[in-house]
Amino acid sequence: MSDQLPKKSASIDRRTALRGAVAGAAILAAGSAVSGAATAAAPRRRTPGLRTGGKEVAVFGGGMAGLAAAHELVERGFRVTVYEPAFLGGKARSMPVPGTGAGGRADLPGEHGFRFFPGCYQNIPDTMRRIPFPGNPNGVLDNLIRVEGTVAGFRDKPPIFAPVEVGALDQLTPERLQNSIIGAFGFIPELPPHELAFFAKQMLMWFTSSPERRFGQWEYLTWEQIMRADGKSPAYRAYLVNALTRITVAAKPHLSSARTIGTIGEALVLAGTGLVPEFSGGVDRILNRPTNTAWIDPWVAYLRSRGVQFVMGQRASRLHHANGRIESVTVTDGGIATSVIADHYVCAMPVDKTVPLLDDQILSADPHLAGMRELLTDWMVGIQFYLRRPTEIPEGHIAALGSPWALTALRQAPMWVGDFPAQYGDGSAAECLSVDISDWDTPGILHHRPAKQCSAQEIASEVWAQLKMWLNTGTGWLRDEDIHSWHLDPGVSWSGGTAHNETPLLVNTVGSYDHRPTAHCAVPNLFFGGDHVRSNIDLATMESANESGRSAANAIIDAADDPAAHAPVFPLVALPAFEPAKRLDADRFRAGLPHILDV
């Protein structure tokens, strides 16, 4: 993957304006919501007389998208079988560290990466509310707890504890938004005030940009370009442009679509204001137990109780297309191939596993699917450090701002129910510090190599060294002698000295929206789910994957001409205060003029 993109001016030309107009029309046609709460869907037309199609659904992939599709379909009377080659829950799962439990305790809890549930998520909370959990009136949703602050670490400087909330406001005007952003990031050291003001102005430009400009201009510029990083101070580039992007969405600012970064940035800001009832969870929530215990296992149990069948160890290896439809799917298990026949087929696998299934016949039926070959993936993988004594780091997320490997972390033990050493391991581990590594391509400070070129032991020692460099100045929070053990996501493996990641995630590069599929395609009984499918939040997250599963379920309901109600698909929300500015900007964009703040 090349890290070089041609520089593109932030101003727009006639071609860009026309492209934006087309994109805006496509948005409306696709029913994408860009402001306000969800509106009632228009009644669906139904075929008179006998209904077409059956209710047998085969779902390939038991991650977030596949489980969400199965959930919505089985509750509407469909017969669903999920085929999963490895682990249910996908990248959202947790896993025990084998052989670490003793004295009746469970194995130490490991995971792909700590779970983060922003208040702007709406689809996942709706699902969680419908999964029973003993003693919880709102199901597993009640296993989420709110996080009030973040520890911001800086290299060789004392860390700072910063609240994650913008602060409850009675209203959010453009002026208040700009002032709130300046206040929120004023703690960053060595950041020139005029550059912070410029950053706030660029964010205000996003909030007041029309959908036409967002899809016609911002989609084709990188975050680095839209934030005019060239010529700015090292602090501006390191913290506001790079670090905030990497730790929030694991995206590279010189590659990522500015529209994607702006979309999640706006949602997080609005979640922190307290002004949007739909975003009632605040900026930051986490689970109060290991992910599988708190969420995935109860979910699978509930789906089984409703009739969902799970076939483990089998991976889709070929889609058989004939007579304009998918007639069957070959699945393999240890070299043994079998055929799966259903009425509807959902490819709910990661994009890198889906692309090899799209043969010439399928691409001939729907040429747009070839765009998936152009999509890029990157790594964001977790490592856990088990410590013999609790650290004194304040509870909440930890961001090592500007660290080479873009590290974020979370102290899990103090935020989980129960006594950690009494429940897990051999009783001598009192703390679980879970760390996400978002940058695997930048050399570190200890071994001076990217994570992809390090062994598992070198990754562990490098992560620990970076955490100490970014968090220990004036604190002494992390001590070498406290390390009990560590656990790296087993999805990372080595062969011939080369690292491989079984679970990469989509990177929303500039223009990638054009290549991404919708949940349905021109093949009438083939559907797609996953974080690469177009969604409202439009970012490789649990929320986007969940939304794609709902969209796939809705498309199947329509394809089967079934009378069941659609699963709700929740849009993001924008505030009315910004609508007049957006309408003005839509006129300017159609006229080929820059945003009024783009000076």
Coordinates of C-alpha atoms in Angstrom, one line a residue:
M1 CA 0.0 0.0 0.0
S2 CA 1.5 3.3 -1.1
D3 CA 1.5 6.1 1.5
Q4 CA 1.7 8.7 -1.3
L5 CA -1.3 10.5 -2.7
P6 CA -1.2 13.3 -5.2
K7 CA -1.8 16.7 -3.6
K8 CA -5.1 18.2 -4.3
S9 CA -6.2 21.7 -3.7
A10 CA -8.8 22.3 -1.1
S11 CA -10.6 24.6 -3.6
I12 CA -13.0 23.1 -6.1
D13 CA -13.3 23.2 -9.8
R14 CA -16.3 22.6 -12.1
R15 CA -15.6 18.8 -12.4
T16 CA -15.6 18.5 -8.6
A17 CA -18.8 20.5 -8.4
L18 CA -20.6 18.3 -10.9
R19 CA -19.3 15.2 -9.2
G20 CA -20.7 16.6 -5.9
A21 CA -24.1 17.2 -7.5
V22 CA -24.2 13.6 -8.7
A23 CA -23.1 12.3 -5.3
G24 CA -25.7 14.4 -3.6
A25 CA -28.4 12.9 -5.8
A26 CA -27.1 9.4 -5.1
I27 CA -27.3 10.1 -1.4
L28 CA -30.9 11.1 -1.6
A29 CA -31.6 8.1 -3.8
A30 CA -30.0 5.8 -1.3
G31 CA -32.0 7.3 1.5
S32 CA -29.0 8.4 3.5
A33 CA -30.0 10.6 6.4
V34 CA -27.8 13.6 7.0
S35 CA -29.8 15.6 9.6
G36 CA -32.6 15.2 12.1
A37 CA -34.0 12.1 13.6
A38 CA -35.1 9.0 11.7
T39 CA -38.2 9.6 9.7
A40 CA -40.9 7.1 8.9
A41 CA -40.2 5.0 5.9
A42 CA -42.5 5.1 3.0
P43 CA -44.8 2.1 2.7
R44 CA -43.2 -0.7 0.7
R45 CA -44.9 -2.0 -2.4
R46 CA -45.8 -5.6 -2.3
T47 CA -46.4 -8.2 -5.0
P48 CA -50.1 -9.1 -5.1
G49 CA -51.1 -12.7 -4.7
L50 CA -48.5 -15.3 -3.8
R51 CA -45.3 -14.0 -2.3
T52 CA -42.0 -14.8 -4.0
G53 CA -38.9 -16.4 -2.5
G54 CA -38.5 -18.4 0.7
K55 CA -37.3 -17.7 4.2
E56 CA -34.2 -19.8 4.4
V57 CA -31.1 -17.6 4.9
A58 CA -27.4 -18.6 5.0
V59 CA -25.2 -16.1 6.6
F60 CA -21.4 -16.5 6.1
G61 CA -19.5 -14.8 8.9
G62 CA -20.4 -14.7 12.6
G63 CA -19.0 -11.3 13.4
M64 CA -21.0 -8.2 14.2
A65 CA -22.7 -7.9 10.8
G66 CA -23.6 -11.6 10.6
L67 CA -25.0 -11.7 14.1
A68 CA -27.0 -8.5 13.6
A69 CA -28.5 -9.9 10.3
A70 CA -29.3 -13.2 12.0
H71 CA -30.9 -11.3 15.0
E72 CA -33.2 -9.2 12.8
L73 CA -34.2 -12.0 10.5
V74 CA -34.9 -14.7 13.1
E75 CA -37.1 -12.3 15.1
R76 CA -39.1 -11.9 11.8
G77 CA -39.6 -15.6 11.3
F78 CA -36.8 -16.4 8.9
R79 CA -34.8 -19.6 9.3
V80 CA -31.2 -18.6 9.7
T81 CA -27.9 -20.6 9.6
V82 CA -24.7 -18.8 10.4
Y83 CA -21.4 -20.3 9.1
E84 CA -18.3 -19.1 10.9
P85 CA -14.8 -20.5 10.3
A86 CA -13.2 -19.3 13.6
F87 CA -14.9 -17.3 16.4
L88 CA -18.3 -15.8 16.9
G89 CA -18.1 -12.1 17.6
G90 CA -15.4 -11.4 15.1
K91 CA -13.2 -8.4 15.9
A92 CA -15.6 -7.5 18.8
R93 CA -14.9 -10.7 20.7
S94 CA -12.8 -11.3 23.8
M95 CA -11.0 -14.6 24.5
P96 CA -9.4 -16.4 27.4
V97 CA -5.6 -16.7 27.7
P98 CA -5.3 -20.5 27.7
G99 CA -3.8 -22.2 30.7
T100 CA -3.7 -19.1 32.9
G101 CA -6.5 -19.9 35.3
A102 CA -5.8 -21.7 38.6
G103 CA -7.5 -22.4 41.9
G104 CA -11.0 -22.4 40.3
R105 CA -10.4 -19.1 38.6
A106 CA -11.2 -18.3 35.0
D107 CA -8.3 -17.8 32.5
L108 CA -7.1 -14.3 32.2
P109 CA -9.3 -12.3 29.8
G110 CA -7.7 -11.3 26.5
E111 CA -9.2 -9.5 23.5
H112 CA -8.8 -8.2 20.1
G113 CA -8.9 -4.7 21.6
F114 CA -10.9 -2.9 24.3
R115 CA -14.5 -2.0 23.3
F116 CA -15.5 1.6 22.9
F117 CA -19.2 2.6 22.7
P118 CA -19.6 6.3 21.9
G119 CA -22.9 7.9 22.7
C120 CA -23.5 8.5 19.0
Y121 CA -23.9 4.7 18.5
Q122 CA -27.7 3.9 18.1
N123 CA -27.9 0.6 16.3
I124 CA -25.8 -1.4 18.7
P125 CA -27.6 -0.1 21.8
D126 CA -30.9 -1.1 20.2
T127 CA -29.5 -4.6 19.6
M128 CA -28.1 -4.8 23.1
R129 CA -31.3 -3.8 24.7
R130 CA -33.0 -6.8 23.1
I131 CA -30.5 -9.4 24.4
P132 CA -31.5 -10.8 27.8
F133 CA -29.0 -10.7 30.7
P134 CA -29.8 -11.8 34.2
G135 CA -30.8 -9.0 36.5
N136 CA -30.7 -6.3 33.8
P137 CA -34.0 -4.7 32.8
N138 CA -32.4 -3.4 29.6
G139 CA -30.6 -6.6 28.7
V140 CA -26.8 -6.4 28.0
L141 CA -27.2 -2.6 27.4
D142 CA -27.1 -2.2 31.2
N143 CA -23.6 -3.7 31.1
L144 CA -22.3 -0.4 29.6
I145 CA -20.8 2.1 32.0
R146 CA -20.0 5.8 31.2
V147 CA -16.4 7.0 31.2
E148 CA -15.9 10.6 32.3
G149 CA -12.4 11.4 31.2
T150 CA -9.3 10.6 29.3
V151 CA -5.6 10.6 30.4
A152 CA -3.7 12.4 27.7
G153 CA 0.0 11.4 27.7
F154 CA 2.8 13.4 26.0
R155 CA 6.4 12.4 25.4
D156 CA 8.6 13.4 28.3
K157 CA 5.9 15.7 29.7
P158 CA 3.5 15.1 32.6
P159 CA 0.2 13.5 31.5
I160 CA -3.1 15.4 31.8
F161 CA -6.5 14.2 32.8
A162 CA -9.1 15.8 30.5
P163 CA -12.9 15.4 30.6
V164 CA -14.4 13.8 27.5
E165 CA -17.5 15.9 27.6
V166 CA -17.8 19.2 25.7
G167 CA -20.1 20.3 28.5
A168 CA -23.9 20.4 28.7
L169 CA -25.2 23.3 26.7
D170 CA -28.7 24.8 26.2
Q171 CA -27.9 25.3 22.6
L172 CA -25.0 24.9 20.2
T173 CA -24.5 27.8 17.8
P174 CA -21.6 28.0 15.3
E175 CA -19.9 30.4 17.6
R176 CA -20.3 28.2 20.7
L177 CA -19.1 25.2 18.7
Q178 CA -15.9 27.0 17.7
N179 CA -15.3 28.2 21.3
S180 CA -16.0 24.8 22.7
I181 CA -13.4 23.1 20.4
I182 CA -10.8 25.7 21.4
G183 CA -11.5 25.1 25.1
A184 CA -11.5 21.3 24.7
F185 CA -8.0 21.2 23.1
G186 CA -6.4 24.1 24.9
F187 CA -4.5 21.7 27.2
I188 CA -2.2 20.5 24.3
P189 CA 1.3 21.7 25.0
E190 CA 3.3 23.9 22.6
L191 CA 0.3 24.4 20.4
P192 CA 0.2 28.0 19.0
P193 CA -3.2 29.6 19.9
H194 CA -3.7 30.8 16.3
E195 CA -3.4 27.3 15.0
L196 CA -5.9 25.9 17.5
A197 CA -8.2 28.7 16.4
F198 CA -7.7 27.6 12.8
F199 CA -8.4 24.0 13.6
A200 CA -11.7 25.1 15.3
K201 CA -12.6 27.1 12.2
Q202 CA -12.0 24.1 9.9
M203 CA -14.2 22.0 12.1
L204 CA -16.9 24.7 12.0
M205 CA -16.5 24.6 8.2
W206 CA -17.3 20.9 8.3
F207 CA -20.4 21.4 10.5
T208 CA -21.7 24.0 8.1
S209 CA -20.9 22.1 4.9
S210 CA -23.7 20.8 2.8
P211 CA -24.1 17.1 1.9
E212 CA -23.2 18.0 -1.7
R213 CA -19.9 19.4 -0.6
R214 CA -19.2 16.7 1.9
F215 CA -19.6 14.0 -0.8
G216 CA -18.3 16.1 -3.7
Q217 CA -15.3 17.7 -2.1
W218 CA -14.5 16.4 1.4
E219 CA -14.6 12.8 0.2
Y220 CA -11.8 13.5 -2.3
L221 CA -9.5 15.3 0.1
T222 CA -7.5 13.8 2.9
W223 CA -7.9 15.0 6.5
E224 CA -4.3 16.3 6.4
Q225 CA -5.2 18.4 3.3
I226 CA -8.4 19.8 4.8
M227 CA -6.6 20.7 8.0
R228 CA -3.8 22.4 6.0
A229 CA -1.1 20.6 7.9
D230 CA 1.7 21.8 5.7
G231 CA 3.6 24.6 7.3
K232 CA 2.0 24.2 10.7
S233 CA 3.8 23.7 13.9
P234 CA 5.0 20.2 15.0
A235 CA 2.4 20.2 17.8
Y236 CA -0.5 21.0 15.4
R237 CA 0.6 18.2 13.0
A238 CA 1.4 15.7 15.7
Y239 CA -1.6 16.2 17.9
L240 CA -4.5 17.8 16.1
V241 CA -4.0 16.2 12.7
N242 CA -2.3 12.9 13.4
A243 CA -2.9 11.8 16.9
L244 CA -6.6 12.6 17.2
T245 CA -7.2 10.8 13.9
R246 CA -5.1 7.7 14.7
I247 CA -6.4 7.2 18.3
T248 CA -10.1 7.8 17.4
V249 CA -10.5 5.8 14.2
A250 CA -7.1 4.2 13.5
A251 CA -6.9 6.2 10.3
K252 CA -3.9 7.8 8.6
P253 CA -4.6 11.5 8.1
H254 CA -2.6 11.6 4.8
L255 CA -4.7 8.8 3.3
S256 CA -8.1 9.0 4.9
S257 CA -11.2 10.7 3.5
A258 CA -11.8 14.0 5.2
R259 CA -15.5 13.3 4.9
T260 CA -15.2 10.1 7.0
I261 CA -13.1 11.8 9.7
G262 CA -15.5 14.8 9.8
T263 CA -18.5 12.5 10.1
I264 CA -17.3 10.7 13.2
G265 CA -15.8 13.9 14.6
E266 CA -19.2 15.7 14.4
A267 CA -21.0 12.8 16.0
L268 CA -18.6 12.6 18.9
V269 CA -18.8 16.4 19.5
L270 CA -22.6 16.3 19.5
A271 CA -22.6 13.3 21.8
G272 CA -20.5 15.4 24.3
T273 CA -22.9 18.4 24.3
G274 CA -25.9 16.7 25.8
L275 CA -28.1 18.4 23.2
V276 CA -29.1 15.4 21.2
P277 CA -31.5 13.0 22.9
E278 CA -30.6 10.2 20.5
F279 CA -27.0 10.5 21.6
S280 CA -27.7 10.0 25.3
G281 CA -24.8 7.9 26.2
G282 CA -22.2 10.6 26.4
V283 CA -18.9 10.5 24.5
D284 CA -17.5 7.3 26.0
R285 CA -18.8 4.0 27.4
I286 CA -17.2 0.7 28.0
L287 CA -18.4 -2.8 29.1
N288 CA -18.3 -3.8 32.8
R289 CA -17.0 -7.3 32.0
P290 CA -15.0 -9.1 29.3
T291 CA -16.8 -8.6 26.0
N292 CA -17.9 -12.2 25.5
T293 CA -19.3 -12.4 29.1
A294 CA -21.0 -9.1 28.9
W295 CA -22.4 -9.3 25.4
I296 CA -21.3 -11.9 22.8
D297 CA -22.1 -15.1 24.7
P298 CA -25.6 -13.9 25.9
W299 CA -26.2 -12.8 22.3
V300 CA -25.4 -16.1 20.8
A301 CA -27.4 -17.9 23.5
Y302 CA -30.4 -15.7 22.7
L303 CA -30.1 -16.3 18.9
R304 CA -29.9 -20.0 19.5
S305 CA -33.0 -19.9 21.7
R306 CA -34.8 -18.2 18.8
G307 CA -33.8 -20.9 16.3
V308 CA -30.6 -19.7 14.7
Q309 CA -28.3 -22.5 13.8
F310 CA -24.5 -22.0 14.1
V311 CA -22.1 -24.1 12.0
M312 CA -18.6 -23.6 13.2
G313 CA -15.3 -24.2 11.4
Q314 CA -16.7 -23.7 7.9
R315 CA -15.7 -20.9 5.5
A316 CA -17.4 -19.9 2.3
S317 CA -15.0 -20.7 -0.6
R318 CA -17.2 -20.2 -3.7
L319 CA -20.4 -18.6 -4.8
H320 CA -22.2 -20.5 -7.6
H321 CA -24.0 -18.1 -9.8
A322 CA -26.4 -19.4 -12.5
N323 CA -29.7 -18.3 -14.0
G324 CA -29.2 -14.8 -12.6
R325 CA -29.0 -15.9 -9.0
I326 CA -26.8 -17.6 -6.4
E327 CA -27.8 -21.2 -6.6
S328 CA -25.5 -22.5 -3.9
V329 CA -22.3 -21.8 -1.9
T330 CA -19.4 -24.1 -1.3
V331 CA -18.1 -24.1 2.3
T332 CA -14.9 -25.8 3.3
D333 CA -13.7 -27.3 6.6
G334 CA -10.2 -28.6 6.7
G335 CA -10.2 -29.3 2.9
I336 CA -13.6 -31.0 3.0
A337 CA -16.1 -29.1 0.8
T338 CA -19.8 -29.2 1.2
S339 CA -22.6 -27.3 -0.6
V340 CA -25.0 -24.9 1.1
I341 CA -28.4 -24.2 -0.5
A342 CA -30.7 -21.4 0.8
D343 CA -33.1 -18.8 -0.5
H344 CA -30.9 -15.9 0.4
Y345 CA -27.2 -15.6 1.0
V346 CA -25.4 -13.0 3.2
C347 CA -21.7 -12.4 2.8
A348 CA -20.9 -11.0 6.2
M349 CA -17.2 -11.5 6.0
P350 CA -14.4 -8.9 6.1
V351 CA -13.7 -7.3 2.7
D352 CA -10.4 -9.2 2.2
K353 CA -12.3 -12.5 2.6
T354 CA -15.2 -11.4 0.4
V355 CA -13.3 -10.2 -2.6
P356 CA -12.0 -13.6 -3.6
L357 CA -15.5 -14.9 -3.9
L358 CA -16.5 -12.4 -6.5
D359 CA -15.9 -14.2 -9.8
D360 CA -16.4 -12.9 -13.3
Q361 CA -20.0 -14.1 -13.5
I362 CA -21.0 -12.2 -10.3
L363 CA -19.0 -9.1 -11.4
S364 CA -20.7 -9.3 -14.8
A365 CA -24.1 -9.3 -13.1
D366 CA -23.1 -6.3 -10.9
P367 CA -19.9 -4.5 -12.1
H368 CA -20.0 -2.1 -9.2
L369 CA -18.9 -4.9 -6.9
A370 CA -15.5 -4.8 -8.6
G371 CA -14.9 -1.7 -6.6
M372 CA -14.3 -3.8 -3.5
R373 CA -11.0 -4.8 -5.0
E374 CA -9.9 -1.2 -4.6
L375 CA -10.6 -1.0 -0.9
L376 CA -7.6 -0.9 1.5
T377 CA -7.3 -2.5 5.0
D378 CA -5.0 -1.7 7.9
W379 CA -4.2 -3.1 11.3
M380 CA -5.5 -2.1 14.7
V381 CA -4.8 -4.9 17.2
G382 CA -4.7 -5.1 21.0
I383 CA -2.3 -6.4 23.6
Q384 CA -3.0 -6.8 27.3
F385 CA -0.6 -6.3 30.2
Y386 CA -1.5 -8.1 33.4
L387 CA 0.0 -6.3 36.4
R388 CA 0.7 -7.5 40.0
R389 CA -0.6 -4.2 41.5
P390 CA -3.2 -1.7 40.3
T391 CA -1.7 1.4 38.7
E392 CA -2.6 4.8 39.9
I393 CA -3.7 6.0 36.4
P394 CA -7.1 7.7 36.7
E395 CA -10.0 5.5 35.4
G396 CA -10.9 6.1 31.8
H397 CA -9.3 5.8 28.4
I398 CA -5.6 6.6 28.0
A399 CA -4.2 8.3 24.9
A400 CA -0.5 8.4 24.3
L401 CA -0.7 11.4 22.0
G402 CA 2.0 11.4 19.4
S403 CA 3.3 8.0 20.3
P404 CA 4.9 6.2 17.2
W405 CA 2.4 3.3 17.4
A406 CA -0.6 5.6 18.2
L407 CA -1.3 3.8 21.5
T408 CA -4.5 4.0 23.4
A409 CA -5.3 2.0 26.6
L410 CA -7.8 1.3 29.2
R411 CA -7.5 0.1 32.8
Q412 CA -10.2 -2.6 32.8
A413 CA -10.0 -4.2 36.3
P414 CA -11.3 -1.2 38.3
M415 CA -14.2 -0.7 35.9
W416 CA -15.4 -4.4 35.9
V417 CA -17.7 -6.0 38.3
G418 CA -16.2 -8.3 40.9
D419 CA -12.7 -8.7 42.3
F420 CA -10.2 -9.2 39.4
P421 CA -7.6 -11.4 41.1
A422 CA -10.3 -13.5 42.8
Q423 CA -11.9 -14.2 39.4
Y424 CA -9.1 -14.5 36.9
G425 CA -5.7 -16.1 36.5
D426 CA -3.7 -17.5 39.4
G427 CA -4.7 -14.7 41.8
S428 CA -1.6 -12.7 41.5
A429 CA -2.6 -10.4 38.6
A430 CA -4.5 -7.4 40.0
E431 CA -4.8 -5.3 36.9
C432 CA -5.5 -5.7 33.2
L433 CA -4.1 -2.8 31.1
S434 CA -5.6 -3.3 27.6
V435 CA -3.7 -1.4 24.8
D436 CA -4.7 -0.8 21.2
I437 CA -1.9 -0.5 18.6
S438 CA -3.2 1.7 15.8
D439 CA 0.0 2.3 13.8
W440 CA 1.9 -0.8 12.7
D441 CA 4.1 0.9 10.1
T442 CA 6.0 3.6 12.1
P443 CA 9.4 2.7 13.7
G444 CA 9.3 2.5 17.5
I445 CA 11.6 4.1 20.2
L446 CA 13.1 0.9 21.6
H447 CA 13.7 -1.5 18.6
H448 CA 13.4 1.3 16.0
R449 CA 11.3 -0.9 13.7
P450 CA 7.6 -0.9 12.8
A451 CA 5.4 -3.3 14.7
K452 CA 5.0 -5.4 11.5
Q453 CA 8.7 -6.1 11.6
C454 CA 8.9 -7.1 15.3
S455 CA 8.4 -10.4 17.0
A456 CA 5.6 -10.8 19.6
Q457 CA 8.1 -10.3 22.5
E458 CA 9.5 -7.2 20.7
I459 CA 6.0 -5.8 20.3
A460 CA 5.3 -6.2 24.0
S461 CA 8.5 -4.6 25.1
E462 CA 8.1 -1.7 22.6
V463 CA 4.5 -1.0 23.6
W464 CA 5.6 -1.0 27.3
A465 CA 8.5 1.4 26.6
Q466 CA 6.3 3.8 24.7
L467 CA 3.6 3.8 27.5
K468 CA 6.3 4.6 30.1
M469 CA 7.8 7.4 27.9
W470 CA 4.3 8.9 27.5
L471 CA 2.8 8.4 31.0
N472 CA 5.6 8.2 33.6
T473 CA 6.9 11.7 33.6
G474 CA 6.2 12.9 37.2
T475 CA 4.0 10.0 38.0
G476 CA 5.8 6.6 38.1
W477 CA 2.6 4.9 37.2
L478 CA 4.1 2.0 35.3
R479 CA 6.8 -0.2 36.8
D480 CA 8.6 -3.0 35.1
E481 CA 8.5 -5.2 38.2
D482 CA 4.7 -5.1 38.2
I483 CA 4.4 -7.0 34.9
H484 CA 2.8 -10.4 35.5
S485 CA 2.4 -11.4 31.9
W486 CA 1.1 -10.1 28.6
H487 CA -1.2 -11.3 25.8
L488 CA -1.1 -10.3 22.1
D489 CA -4.2 -10.9 19.9
P490 CA -3.7 -14.4 18.4
G491 CA -4.9 -13.1 15.1
V492 CA -1.4 -11.8 14.6
S493 CA 1.0 -14.6 13.5
W494 CA 4.4 -15.0 11.9
S495 CA 5.5 -17.0 8.9
G496 CA 9.1 -16.8 7.6
G497 CA 9.7 -13.7 9.6
T498 CA 6.7 -11.9 8.1
A499 CA 3.8 -10.8 10.3
H500 CA 0.2 -11.6 9.2
N501 CA -3.0 -10.2 10.7
E502 CA -6.1 -12.3 10.3
T503 CA -8.4 -9.5 11.2
P504 CA -7.6 -6.2 9.4
L505 CA -10.2 -3.5 9.2
L506 CA -11.2 -1.2 6.4
V507 CA -9.5 2.2 5.8
N508 CA -11.7 4.9 4.4
T509 CA -9.2 6.4 1.9
V510 CA -10.1 9.3 -0.3
G511 CA -12.8 8.4 -2.8
S512 CA -13.3 4.9 -1.3
Y513 CA -17.0 5.6 -0.8
D514 CA -17.4 5.2 -4.6
H515 CA -16.0 1.6 -4.4
R516 CA -18.0 0.4 -1.4
P517 CA -21.1 -1.8 -1.8
T518 CA -24.5 -1.4 -0.4
A519 CA -26.2 -4.3 1.5
H520 CA -28.0 -5.5 -1.6
C521 CA -26.7 -5.8 -5.2
A522 CA -27.9 -6.7 -8.7
V523 CA -27.8 -10.4 -7.9
P524 CA -31.3 -10.6 -6.3
N525 CA -30.5 -13.2 -3.6
L526 CA -27.0 -12.0 -2.6
F527 CA -26.4 -9.5 0.2
F528 CA -23.5 -8.0 2.0
G529 CA -22.6 -7.1 5.6
G530 CA -19.5 -5.8 7.2
D531 CA -17.6 -2.6 8.0
H532 CA -16.9 -2.1 4.3
V533 CA -20.6 -1.7 3.5
R534 CA -21.9 1.8 3.1
S535 CA -23.5 3.1 6.3
N536 CA -24.6 6.3 8.1
I537 CA -21.6 6.4 10.5
D538 CA -19.4 5.5 7.5
L539 CA -16.4 4.2 9.5
A540 CA -15.0 0.7 10.1
T541 CA -16.7 0.3 13.5
M542 CA -18.9 -2.2 15.4
E543 CA -21.7 0.3 14.7
S544 CA -21.3 0.3 10.9
A545 CA -21.1 -3.5 10.8
N546 CA -24.2 -3.8 12.9
E547 CA -26.0 -1.3 10.7
S548 CA -25.0 -3.2 7.6
G549 CA -26.4 -6.4 9.1
R550 CA -29.7 -4.6 9.7
S551 CA -29.7 -3.3 6.1
A552 CA -29.0 -6.7 4.7
A553 CA -31.9 -8.1 6.8
N554 CA -34.2 -5.4 5.4
A555 CA -33.1 -6.1 1.8
I556 CA -34.0 -9.8 2.4
I557 CA -37.4 -8.9 3.8
D558 CA -38.0 -7.0 0.6
A559 CA -36.6 -9.7 -1.7
A560 CA -38.8 -12.3 0.0
D561 CA -41.8 -9.9 -0.3
D562 CA -42.4 -10.6 3.4
P563 CA -44.9 -8.5 5.4
A564 CA -42.6 -8.1 8.4
A565 CA -41.6 -4.6 9.5
H566 CA -38.1 -3.4 8.6
A567 CA -35.4 -3.4 11.2
P568 CA -34.8 0.2 12.3
V569 CA -31.6 1.7 10.8
F570 CA -30.7 4.8 12.7
P571 CA -29.2 7.9 11.0
L572 CA -26.7 10.3 12.6
V573 CA -28.2 13.5 13.8
A574 CA -27.4 17.1 13.0
L575 CA -28.6 20.2 14.9
P576 CA -31.1 22.6 13.2
A577 CA -28.9 25.6 14.1
F578 CA -26.5 24.6 11.3
E579 CA -29.1 24.1 8.5
P580 CA -29.3 27.7 7.2
A581 CA -25.5 27.6 6.7
K582 CA -25.7 24.3 5.0
R583 CA -28.4 25.5 2.6
L584 CA -26.2 28.5 1.7
D585 CA -23.2 26.2 1.2
A586 CA -25.3 24.0 -1.1
D587 CA -26.0 27.0 -3.3
R588 CA -22.3 27.9 -3.3
F589 CA -21.2 24.4 -4.1
R590 CA -23.5 24.1 -7.0
A591 CA -22.2 27.4 -8.3
G592 CA -18.6 26.1 -8.1
L593 CA -17.7 28.4 -5.2
P594 CA -15.7 27.4 -2.1
H595 CA -17.2 27.2 1.4
I596 CA -17.6 30.7 2.8
L597 CA -15.1 29.8 5.6
D598 CA -12.6 28.3 3.1
V599 CA -10.3 31.3 3.0

